[in-house]
């Protein structure tokens, strides 16, 4: 064990996560003094972790001694967090800072310390790394998806992405849904469901510019996404008019509704309507004018 890493005193030599310093914290006689836990050699950290983990189980939670031992364990094993976080550094470009990844990994490390049982004679790192990695993965699941989808589909999306990459190298082209289903030994329906769920992984504002390049010749810059999707629906106004008209039609008498039906639904002429009702064409014209004026005024007042 490196003599520069530890000493045999009883006073804490460096500031711990809880802010304790050499001024007032004293630890048990059976634990060495830690001068700089973060810079400790891995071999020393493994050996001292066993001692500190055993001591932690005998201490009362919440005491200053308990906090010192627990925080020193975190400092000594923070290198495990750095090691686990390396595999996720490439994903820091997704709007996630590396500090956030390290923080999530540290939470996993703390959980491992709190749940480790020294009596099982298992290396602490063997338990800690899965906890750290699992917490980082959970962090990505909970924060990087723009639209929340079930965890089952999040994991399926990841498996499909890996299979697509592997099969593309084999076939020299993008695999089909059927080929992905056979490779993953799942139904084609499940592959499609996972691929649709992948659309919820990222999102963009409709005001963000499209990837299209600006045309330097006329000085026009790339349009926003809102300019390229959708347009004013010409039938929307008609829908609103019909929605307003419906209660007004219900207020008309049976004869007025019959006249409107014959004129606009059956497309009968005024002469044909007059013959059906036993009145002149002029009377039909006046009736239609009165009915339509009433409906128009009702819609304007709505």
mmCIF file of C-alpha atoms in Angstrom:
data_model
loop_
_atom_site.group_PDB
_atom_site.id
_atom_site.type_symbol
_atom_site.label_atom_id
_atom_site.label_comp_id
_atom_site.label_asym_id
_atom_site.label_seq_id
_atom_site.Cartn_x
_atom_site.Cartn_y
_atom_site.Cartn_z
ATOM 1 C CA UNK A 1 0.000 0.000 0.000
ATOM 2 C CA UNK A 2 1.298 3.442 -0.951
ATOM 3 C CA UNK A 3 2.575 5.361 2.065
ATOM 4 C CA UNK A 4 1.786 8.634 0.327
ATOM 5 C CA UNK A 5 -1.862 7.678 0.043
ATOM 6 C CA UNK A 6 -2.516 6.869 3.702
ATOM 7 C CA UNK A 7 -1.113 7.273 7.182
ATOM 8 C CA UNK A 8 -1.957 5.660 10.454
ATOM 9 C CA UNK A 9 -3.229 8.729 12.320
ATOM 10 C CA UNK A 10 -6.742 9.322 13.498
ATOM 11 C CA UNK A 11 -7.447 12.824 12.138
ATOM 12 C CA UNK A 12 -9.000 13.409 8.731
ATOM 13 C CA UNK A 13 -6.414 15.028 6.487
ATOM 14 C CA UNK A 14 -8.568 16.414 3.666
ATOM 15 C CA UNK A 15 -11.948 17.968 3.212
ATOM 16 C CA UNK A 16 -14.633 15.381 2.515
ATOM 17 C CA UNK A 17 -17.890 15.668 0.605
ATOM 18 C CA UNK A 18 -19.677 16.737 3.767
ATOM 19 C CA UNK A 19 -17.229 19.564 4.295
ATOM 20 C CA UNK A 20 -15.534 17.964 7.310
ATOM 21 C CA UNK A 21 -11.886 18.952 7.786
ATOM 22 C CA UNK A 22 -8.971 18.215 10.072
ATOM 23 C CA UNK A 23 -10.136 20.797 12.579
ATOM 24 C CA UNK A 24 -12.811 18.801 14.311
ATOM 25 C CA UNK A 25 -13.409 15.365 12.858
ATOM 26 C CA UNK A 26 -11.826 12.350 14.412
ATOM 27 C CA UNK A 27 -12.307 8.798 13.186
ATOM 28 C CA UNK A 28 -11.910 5.413 14.780
ATOM 29 C CA UNK A 29 -8.441 4.250 15.734
ATOM 30 C CA UNK A 30 -8.728 1.227 13.442
ATOM 31 C CA UNK A 31 -9.036 3.356 10.254
ATOM 32 C CA UNK A 32 -6.085 5.094 8.578
ATOM 33 C CA UNK A 33 -5.913 8.761 7.735
ATOM 34 C CA UNK A 34 -6.727 9.562 4.082
ATOM 35 C CA UNK A 35 -4.740 12.474 2.690
ATOM 36 C CA UNK A 36 -6.294 12.603 -0.783
ATOM 37 C CA UNK A 37 -8.880 9.905 -1.499
ATOM 38 C CA UNK A 38 -9.483 10.909 -5.123
ATOM 39 C CA UNK A 39 -5.804 10.494 -6.064
ATOM 40 C CA UNK A 40 -5.367 7.145 -4.372
ATOM 41 C CA UNK A 41 -3.945 4.294 -6.437
ATOM 42 C CA UNK A 42 -6.575 1.726 -7.492
ATOM 43 C CA UNK A 43 -4.923 -1.082 -5.534
ATOM 44 C CA UNK A 44 -4.882 1.027 -2.369
ATOM 45 C CA UNK A 45 -8.494 2.070 -2.946
ATOM 46 C CA UNK A 46 -9.616 -1.559 -3.214
ATOM 47 C CA UNK A 47 -7.842 -2.565 -0.014
ATOM 48 C CA UNK A 48 -9.012 0.438 1.993
ATOM 49 C CA UNK A 49 -12.562 0.167 0.658
ATOM 50 C CA UNK A 50 -12.882 -3.233 2.323
ATOM 51 C CA UNK A 51 -11.836 -1.739 5.669
ATOM 52 C CA UNK A 52 -14.124 1.271 5.361
ATOM 53 C CA UNK A 53 -17.109 -0.807 4.201
ATOM 54 C CA UNK A 54 -16.740 -3.112 7.200
ATOM 55 C CA UNK A 55 -16.479 -0.118 9.525
ATOM 56 C CA UNK A 56 -19.491 1.573 7.909
ATOM 57 C CA UNK A 57 -21.748 -1.335 8.872
ATOM 58 C CA UNK A 58 -20.925 -0.868 12.564
ATOM 59 C CA UNK A 59 -21.629 2.879 12.643
ATOM 60 C CA UNK A 60 -24.889 4.613 13.380
ATOM 61 C CA UNK A 61 -26.323 6.364 10.351
ATOM 62 C CA UNK A 62 -26.344 10.150 10.626
ATOM 63 C CA UNK A 63 -23.328 10.462 12.917
ATOM 64 C CA UNK A 64 -20.275 12.486 11.846
ATOM 65 C CA UNK A 65 -18.130 9.362 11.875
ATOM 66 C CA UNK A 66 -20.641 7.579 9.615
ATOM 67 C CA UNK A 67 -20.653 10.516 7.185
ATOM 68 C CA UNK A 68 -16.865 10.624 7.084
ATOM 69 C CA UNK A 69 -16.515 6.909 6.355
ATOM 70 C CA UNK A 70 -19.266 6.938 3.736
ATOM 71 C CA UNK A 71 -18.013 10.075 1.980
ATOM 72 C CA UNK A 72 -14.436 8.802 1.969
ATOM 73 C CA UNK A 73 -15.654 5.613 0.303
ATOM 74 C CA UNK A 74 -17.278 7.740 -2.395
ATOM 75 C CA UNK A 75 -14.082 9.739 -2.913
ATOM 76 C CA UNK A 76 -11.925 6.609 -3.068
ATOM 77 C CA UNK A 77 -14.130 4.933 -5.674
ATOM 78 C CA UNK A 78 -15.023 7.918 -7.846
ATOM 79 C CA UNK A 79 -12.614 6.487 -10.435
ATOM 80 C CA UNK A 80 -15.211 3.737 -11.039
ATOM 81 C CA UNK A 81 -17.681 6.427 -12.053
ATOM 82 C CA UNK A 82 -15.133 7.994 -14.420
ATOM 83 C CA UNK A 83 -14.425 4.570 -15.915
ATOM 84 C CA UNK A 84 -18.117 3.786 -16.498
ATOM 85 C CA UNK A 85 -18.854 7.247 -17.897
ATOM 86 C CA UNK A 86 -16.253 6.884 -20.679
ATOM 87 C CA UNK A 87 -18.541 4.633 -22.728
ATOM 88 C CA UNK A 88 -21.213 7.324 -22.689
ATOM 89 C CA UNK A 89 -19.013 10.299 -23.635
ATOM 90 C CA UNK A 90 -20.033 10.015 -27.288
ATOM 91 C CA UNK A 91 -23.626 10.713 -26.266
ATOM 92 C CA UNK A 92 -22.756 13.994 -24.569
ATOM 93 C CA UNK A 93 -23.486 15.665 -27.916
ATOM 94 C CA UNK A 94 -27.213 14.987 -27.401
ATOM 95 C CA UNK A 95 -27.497 18.069 -25.228
ATOM 96 C CA UNK A 96 -26.232 16.196 -22.159
ATOM 97 C CA UNK A 97 -23.217 17.537 -20.306
ATOM 98 C CA UNK A 98 -20.561 15.071 -19.143
ATOM 99 C CA UNK A 99 -20.976 16.497 -15.625
ATOM 100 C CA UNK A 100 -24.594 15.292 -15.646
ATOM 101 C CA UNK A 101 -23.449 11.803 -16.651
ATOM 102 C CA UNK A 102 -20.873 11.754 -13.847
ATOM 103 C CA UNK A 103 -23.473 12.950 -11.354
ATOM 104 C CA UNK A 104 -25.832 10.142 -12.352
ATOM 105 C CA UNK A 105 -22.988 7.628 -12.047
ATOM 106 C CA UNK A 106 -22.132 8.944 -8.577
ATOM 107 C CA UNK A 107 -25.708 8.266 -7.485
ATOM 108 C CA UNK A 108 -25.212 4.668 -8.592
ATOM 109 C CA UNK A 109 -21.956 4.507 -6.630
ATOM 110 C CA UNK A 110 -23.691 5.758 -3.480
ATOM 111 C CA UNK A 111 -26.425 3.136 -3.880
ATOM 112 C CA UNK A 112 -23.772 0.441 -4.218
ATOM 113 C CA UNK A 113 -22.022 1.617 -1.034
ATOM 114 C CA UNK A 114 -25.278 1.635 0.914
ATOM 115 C CA UNK A 115 -26.266 -1.852 -0.282
ATOM 116 C CA UNK A 116 -22.907 -3.626 -0.276
ATOM 117 C CA UNK A 117 -22.585 -6.558 2.107
ATOM 118 C CA UNK A 118 -18.904 -7.201 3.032
ATOM 119 C CA UNK A 119 -19.763 -10.636 4.381
ATOM 120 C CA UNK A 120 -20.533 -11.940 0.905
ATOM 121 C CA UNK A 121 -16.814 -11.765 0.015
ATOM 122 C CA UNK A 122 -17.428 -10.111 -3.358
ATOM 123 C CA UNK A 123 -15.218 -7.352 -4.730
ATOM 124 C CA UNK A 124 -16.906 -3.997 -4.237
ATOM 125 C CA UNK A 125 -16.214 -2.955 -7.846
ATOM 126 C CA UNK A 126 -18.068 -6.081 -9.052
ATOM 127 C CA UNK A 127 -21.251 -4.747 -7.446
ATOM 128 C CA UNK A 128 -20.598 -1.051 -7.950
ATOM 129 C CA UNK A 129 -20.074 -0.970 -11.736
ATOM 130 C CA UNK A 130 -23.513 -2.417 -12.609
ATOM 131 C CA UNK A 131 -25.125 0.068 -10.215
ATOM 132 C CA UNK A 132 -23.195 2.977 -11.743
ATOM 133 C CA UNK A 133 -23.864 1.932 -15.342
ATOM 134 C CA UNK A 134 -27.520 1.243 -14.601
ATOM 135 C CA UNK A 135 -28.010 4.670 -13.068
ATOM 136 C CA UNK A 136 -26.409 6.380 -16.075
ATOM 137 C CA UNK A 137 -28.623 4.401 -18.470
ATOM 138 C CA UNK A 138 -31.672 5.319 -16.402
ATOM 139 C CA UNK A 139 -30.616 8.958 -16.599
ATOM 140 C CA UNK A 140 -30.528 8.791 -20.401
ATOM 141 C CA UNK A 141 -33.888 7.000 -20.535
ATOM 142 C CA UNK A 142 -35.547 9.622 -18.358
ATOM 143 C CA UNK A 143 -34.008 12.769 -19.841
ATOM 144 C CA UNK A 144 -33.130 12.290 -23.512
ATOM 145 C CA UNK A 145 -36.491 11.176 -24.880
ATOM 146 C CA UNK A 146 -38.456 14.144 -26.215
ATOM 147 C CA UNK A 147 -41.729 12.208 -25.949
ATOM 148 C CA UNK A 148 -42.282 9.748 -23.138
ATOM 149 C CA UNK A 149 -42.697 6.163 -24.348
ATOM 150 C CA UNK A 150 -42.803 2.925 -22.309
ATOM 151 C CA UNK A 151 -39.424 1.642 -21.153
ATOM 152 C CA UNK A 152 -40.011 -1.587 -23.091
ATOM 153 C CA UNK A 153 -40.089 0.386 -26.338
ATOM 154 C CA UNK A 154 -37.086 2.492 -25.333
ATOM 155 C CA UNK A 155 -35.042 -0.689 -24.857
ATOM 156 C CA UNK A 156 -36.445 -2.188 -28.075
ATOM 157 C CA UNK A 157 -35.414 0.930 -29.977
ATOM 158 C CA UNK A 158 -31.852 0.446 -28.729
ATOM 159 C CA UNK A 159 -31.802 -3.229 -29.785
ATOM 160 C CA UNK A 160 -33.170 -2.377 -33.229
ATOM 161 C CA UNK A 161 -30.516 0.319 -33.701
ATOM 162 C CA UNK A 162 -27.732 -2.166 -32.845
ATOM 163 C CA UNK A 163 -29.197 -4.778 -35.189
ATOM 164 C CA UNK A 164 -29.548 -2.267 -38.025
ATOM 165 C CA UNK A 165 -25.882 -1.362 -37.725
ATOM 166 C CA UNK A 166 -24.751 -5.002 -37.604
ATOM 167 C CA UNK A 167 -26.952 -6.165 -40.509
ATOM 168 C CA UNK A 168 -25.981 -3.172 -42.647
ATOM 169 C CA UNK A 169 -22.354 -4.301 -42.446
ATOM 170 C CA UNK A 170 -23.378 -7.846 -43.423
ATOM 171 C CA UNK A 171 -25.737 -7.005 -46.299
ATOM 172 C CA UNK A 172 -24.117 -3.793 -47.460
ATOM 173 C CA UNK A 173 -27.530 -2.124 -47.266
ATOM 174 C CA UNK A 174 -30.170 -1.216 -44.705
ATOM 175 C CA UNK A 175 -32.000 -4.338 -43.448
ATOM 176 C CA UNK A 176 -35.716 -4.824 -44.005
ATOM 177 C CA UNK A 177 -38.265 -5.125 -41.215
ATOM 178 C CA UNK A 178 -38.482 -8.874 -41.847
ATOM 179 C CA UNK A 179 -34.696 -9.287 -41.585
ATOM 180 C CA UNK A 180 -34.619 -7.286 -38.341
ATOM 181 C CA UNK A 181 -37.434 -9.388 -36.906
ATOM 182 C CA UNK A 182 -35.604 -12.630 -37.753
ATOM 183 C CA UNK A 183 -32.346 -11.327 -36.306
ATOM 184 C CA UNK A 184 -33.980 -10.228 -33.036
ATOM 185 C CA UNK A 185 -36.350 -13.237 -32.994
ATOM 186 C CA UNK A 186 -39.398 -11.032 -32.542
ATOM 187 C CA UNK A 187 -42.496 -10.266 -34.596
ATOM 188 C CA UNK A 188 -42.375 -7.827 -37.498
ATOM 189 C CA UNK A 189 -45.165 -5.924 -35.751
ATOM 190 C CA UNK A 190 -42.868 -5.383 -32.747
ATOM 191 C CA UNK A 191 -40.051 -4.107 -34.976
ATOM 192 C CA UNK A 192 -42.379 -1.560 -36.553
ATOM 193 C CA UNK A 193 -43.615 -0.515 -33.124
ATOM 194 C CA UNK A 194 -40.030 0.009 -31.931
ATOM 195 C CA UNK A 195 -39.128 2.013 -35.035
ATOM 196 C CA UNK A 196 -42.162 4.251 -34.579
ATOM 197 C CA UNK A 197 -41.227 4.747 -30.913
ATOM 198 C CA UNK A 198 -37.783 5.935 -32.028
ATOM 199 C CA UNK A 199 -39.474 9.019 -33.459
ATOM 200 C CA UNK A 200 -40.056 10.170 -29.897
ATOM 201 C CA UNK A 201 -36.328 10.214 -29.103
ATOM 202 C CA UNK A 202 -35.705 13.708 -30.446
ATOM 203 C CA UNK A 203 -37.826 16.711 -31.282
ATOM 204 C CA UNK A 204 -37.333 20.116 -32.831
ATOM 205 C CA UNK A 205 -39.188 23.395 -32.743
ATOM 206 C CA UNK A 206 -41.301 24.124 -35.813
ATOM 207 C CA UNK A 207 -39.531 27.481 -35.894
ATOM 208 C CA UNK A 208 -36.099 25.865 -36.261
ATOM 209 C CA UNK A 209 -34.473 26.115 -39.714
ATOM 210 C CA UNK A 210 -34.614 23.144 -42.064
ATOM 211 C CA UNK A 211 -31.379 21.382 -43.081
ATOM 212 C CA UNK A 212 -31.703 22.744 -46.613
ATOM 213 C CA UNK A 213 -28.836 24.985 -47.657
ATOM 214 C CA UNK A 214 -29.485 28.688 -48.309
ATOM 215 C CA UNK A 215 -29.379 29.790 -51.918
ATOM 216 C CA UNK A 216 -26.538 32.258 -52.162
ATOM 217 C CA UNK A 217 -27.664 33.404 -55.608
ATOM 218 C CA UNK A 218 -30.831 35.099 -54.383
ATOM 219 C CA UNK A 219 -29.854 35.593 -50.750
ATOM 220 C CA UNK A 220 -32.779 33.502 -49.445
ATOM 221 C CA UNK A 221 -31.982 31.623 -46.258
ATOM 222 C CA UNK A 222 -33.320 28.185 -45.354
ATOM 223 C CA UNK A 223 -36.981 28.177 -44.359
ATOM 224 C CA UNK A 224 -38.264 27.142 -40.958
ATOM 225 C CA UNK A 225 -39.886 23.751 -40.445
ATOM 226 C CA UNK A 226 -43.275 25.448 -40.058
ATOM 227 C CA UNK A 227 -42.938 26.793 -43.630
ATOM 228 C CA UNK A 228 -42.527 23.294 -45.045
ATOM 229 C CA UNK A 229 -45.209 21.303 -43.229
ATOM 230 C CA UNK A 230 -48.944 21.864 -43.359
ATOM 231 C CA UNK A 231 -50.974 24.739 -44.763
ATOM 232 C CA UNK A 232 -54.268 26.499 -44.134
ATOM 233 C CA UNK A 233 -57.056 23.948 -44.562
ATOM 234 C CA UNK A 234 -59.687 25.484 -46.863
ATOM 235 C CA UNK A 235 -62.359 23.224 -45.339
ATOM 236 C CA UNK A 236 -61.723 24.470 -41.792
ATOM 237 C CA UNK A 237 -63.869 27.577 -42.334
ATOM 238 C CA UNK A 238 -66.662 25.435 -43.782
ATOM 239 C CA UNK A 239 -66.539 23.159 -40.734
ATOM 240 C CA UNK A 240 -66.826 26.137 -38.395
ATOM 241 C CA UNK A 241 -69.767 27.543 -40.396
ATOM 242 C CA UNK A 242 -71.611 24.222 -40.294
ATOM 243 C CA UNK A 243 -70.923 23.882 -36.577
ATOM 244 C CA UNK A 244 -72.513 27.311 -36.010
ATOM 245 C CA UNK A 245 -75.387 26.662 -38.436
ATOM 246 C CA UNK A 246 -76.578 23.364 -36.920
ATOM 247 C CA UNK A 247 -78.423 24.800 -33.855
ATOM 248 C CA UNK A 248 -80.004 27.546 -36.024
ATOM 249 C CA UNK A 249 -81.450 24.930 -38.380
ATOM 250 C CA UNK A 250 -83.000 23.096 -35.427
ATOM 251 C CA UNK A 251 -84.883 26.278 -34.494
ATOM 252 C CA UNK A 252 -86.598 26.512 -37.915
ATOM 253 C CA UNK A 253 -90.113 25.207 -38.504
ATOM 254 C CA UNK A 254 -90.690 21.928 -40.312
ATOM 255 C CA UNK A 255 -91.841 23.700 -43.522
ATOM 256 C CA UNK A 256 -88.749 25.947 -43.645
ATOM 257 C CA UNK A 257 -86.395 22.981 -43.141
ATOM 258 C CA UNK A 258 -88.259 21.093 -45.918
ATOM 259 C CA UNK A 259 -87.799 24.006 -48.314
ATOM 260 C CA UNK A 260 -84.063 24.199 -47.570
ATOM 261 C CA UNK A 261 -83.751 20.443 -48.049
ATOM 262 C CA UNK A 262 -85.472 20.512 -51.425
ATOM 263 C CA UNK A 263 -83.437 23.524 -52.631
ATOM 264 C CA UNK A 264 -79.940 22.668 -51.389
ATOM 265 C CA UNK A 265 -79.958 18.915 -50.696
ATOM 266 C CA UNK A 266 -82.152 17.711 -53.553
ATOM 267 C CA UNK A 267 -81.156 20.671 -55.767
ATOM 268 C CA UNK A 268 -84.719 21.279 -56.932
ATOM 269 C CA UNK A 269 -85.573 24.497 -58.790
ATOM 270 C CA UNK A 270 -87.865 27.106 -57.281
ATOM 271 C CA UNK A 271 -90.559 26.113 -59.793
ATOM 272 C CA UNK A 272 -90.295 22.445 -58.727
ATOM 273 C CA UNK A 273 -90.489 23.420 -55.062
ATOM 274 C CA UNK A 274 -93.546 25.577 -55.775
ATOM 275 C CA UNK A 275 -95.249 22.682 -57.509
ATOM 276 C CA UNK A 276 -94.429 20.395 -54.564
ATOM 277 C CA UNK A 277 -95.825 22.880 -52.013
ATOM 278 C CA UNK A 278 -98.704 24.167 -54.146
ATOM 279 C CA UNK A 279 -97.428 27.757 -54.268
ATOM 280 C CA UNK A 280 -96.002 30.043 -56.931
ATOM 281 C CA UNK A 281 -92.314 30.361 -57.808
ATOM 282 C CA UNK A 282 -92.396 33.961 -56.540
ATOM 283 C CA UNK A 283 -93.622 32.801 -53.127
ATOM 284 C CA UNK A 284 -90.858 30.198 -52.962
ATOM 285 C CA UNK A 285 -88.280 32.903 -53.748
ATOM 286 C CA UNK A 286 -89.628 35.093 -50.922
ATOM 287 C CA UNK A 287 -89.661 32.155 -48.491
ATOM 288 C CA UNK A 288 -86.054 31.268 -49.313
ATOM 289 C CA UNK A 289 -84.987 34.908 -48.913
ATOM 290 C CA UNK A 290 -86.646 35.114 -45.494
ATOM 291 C CA UNK A 291 -85.156 31.789 -44.260
ATOM 292 C CA UNK A 292 -81.639 32.532 -45.470
ATOM 293 C CA UNK A 293 -81.699 36.068 -44.024
ATOM 294 C CA UNK A 294 -82.728 34.643 -40.638
ATOM 295 C CA UNK A 295 -79.912 32.074 -40.709
ATOM 296 C CA UNK A 296 -77.340 34.645 -41.860
ATOM 297 C CA UNK A 297 -78.237 37.054 -39.073
ATOM 298 C CA UNK A 298 -78.073 34.212 -36.551
ATOM 299 C CA UNK A 299 -74.571 33.218 -37.680
ATOM 300 C CA UNK A 300 -73.307 36.814 -37.579
ATOM 301 C CA UNK A 301 -74.612 37.157 -34.023
ATOM 302 C CA UNK A 302 -72.990 33.893 -32.872
#
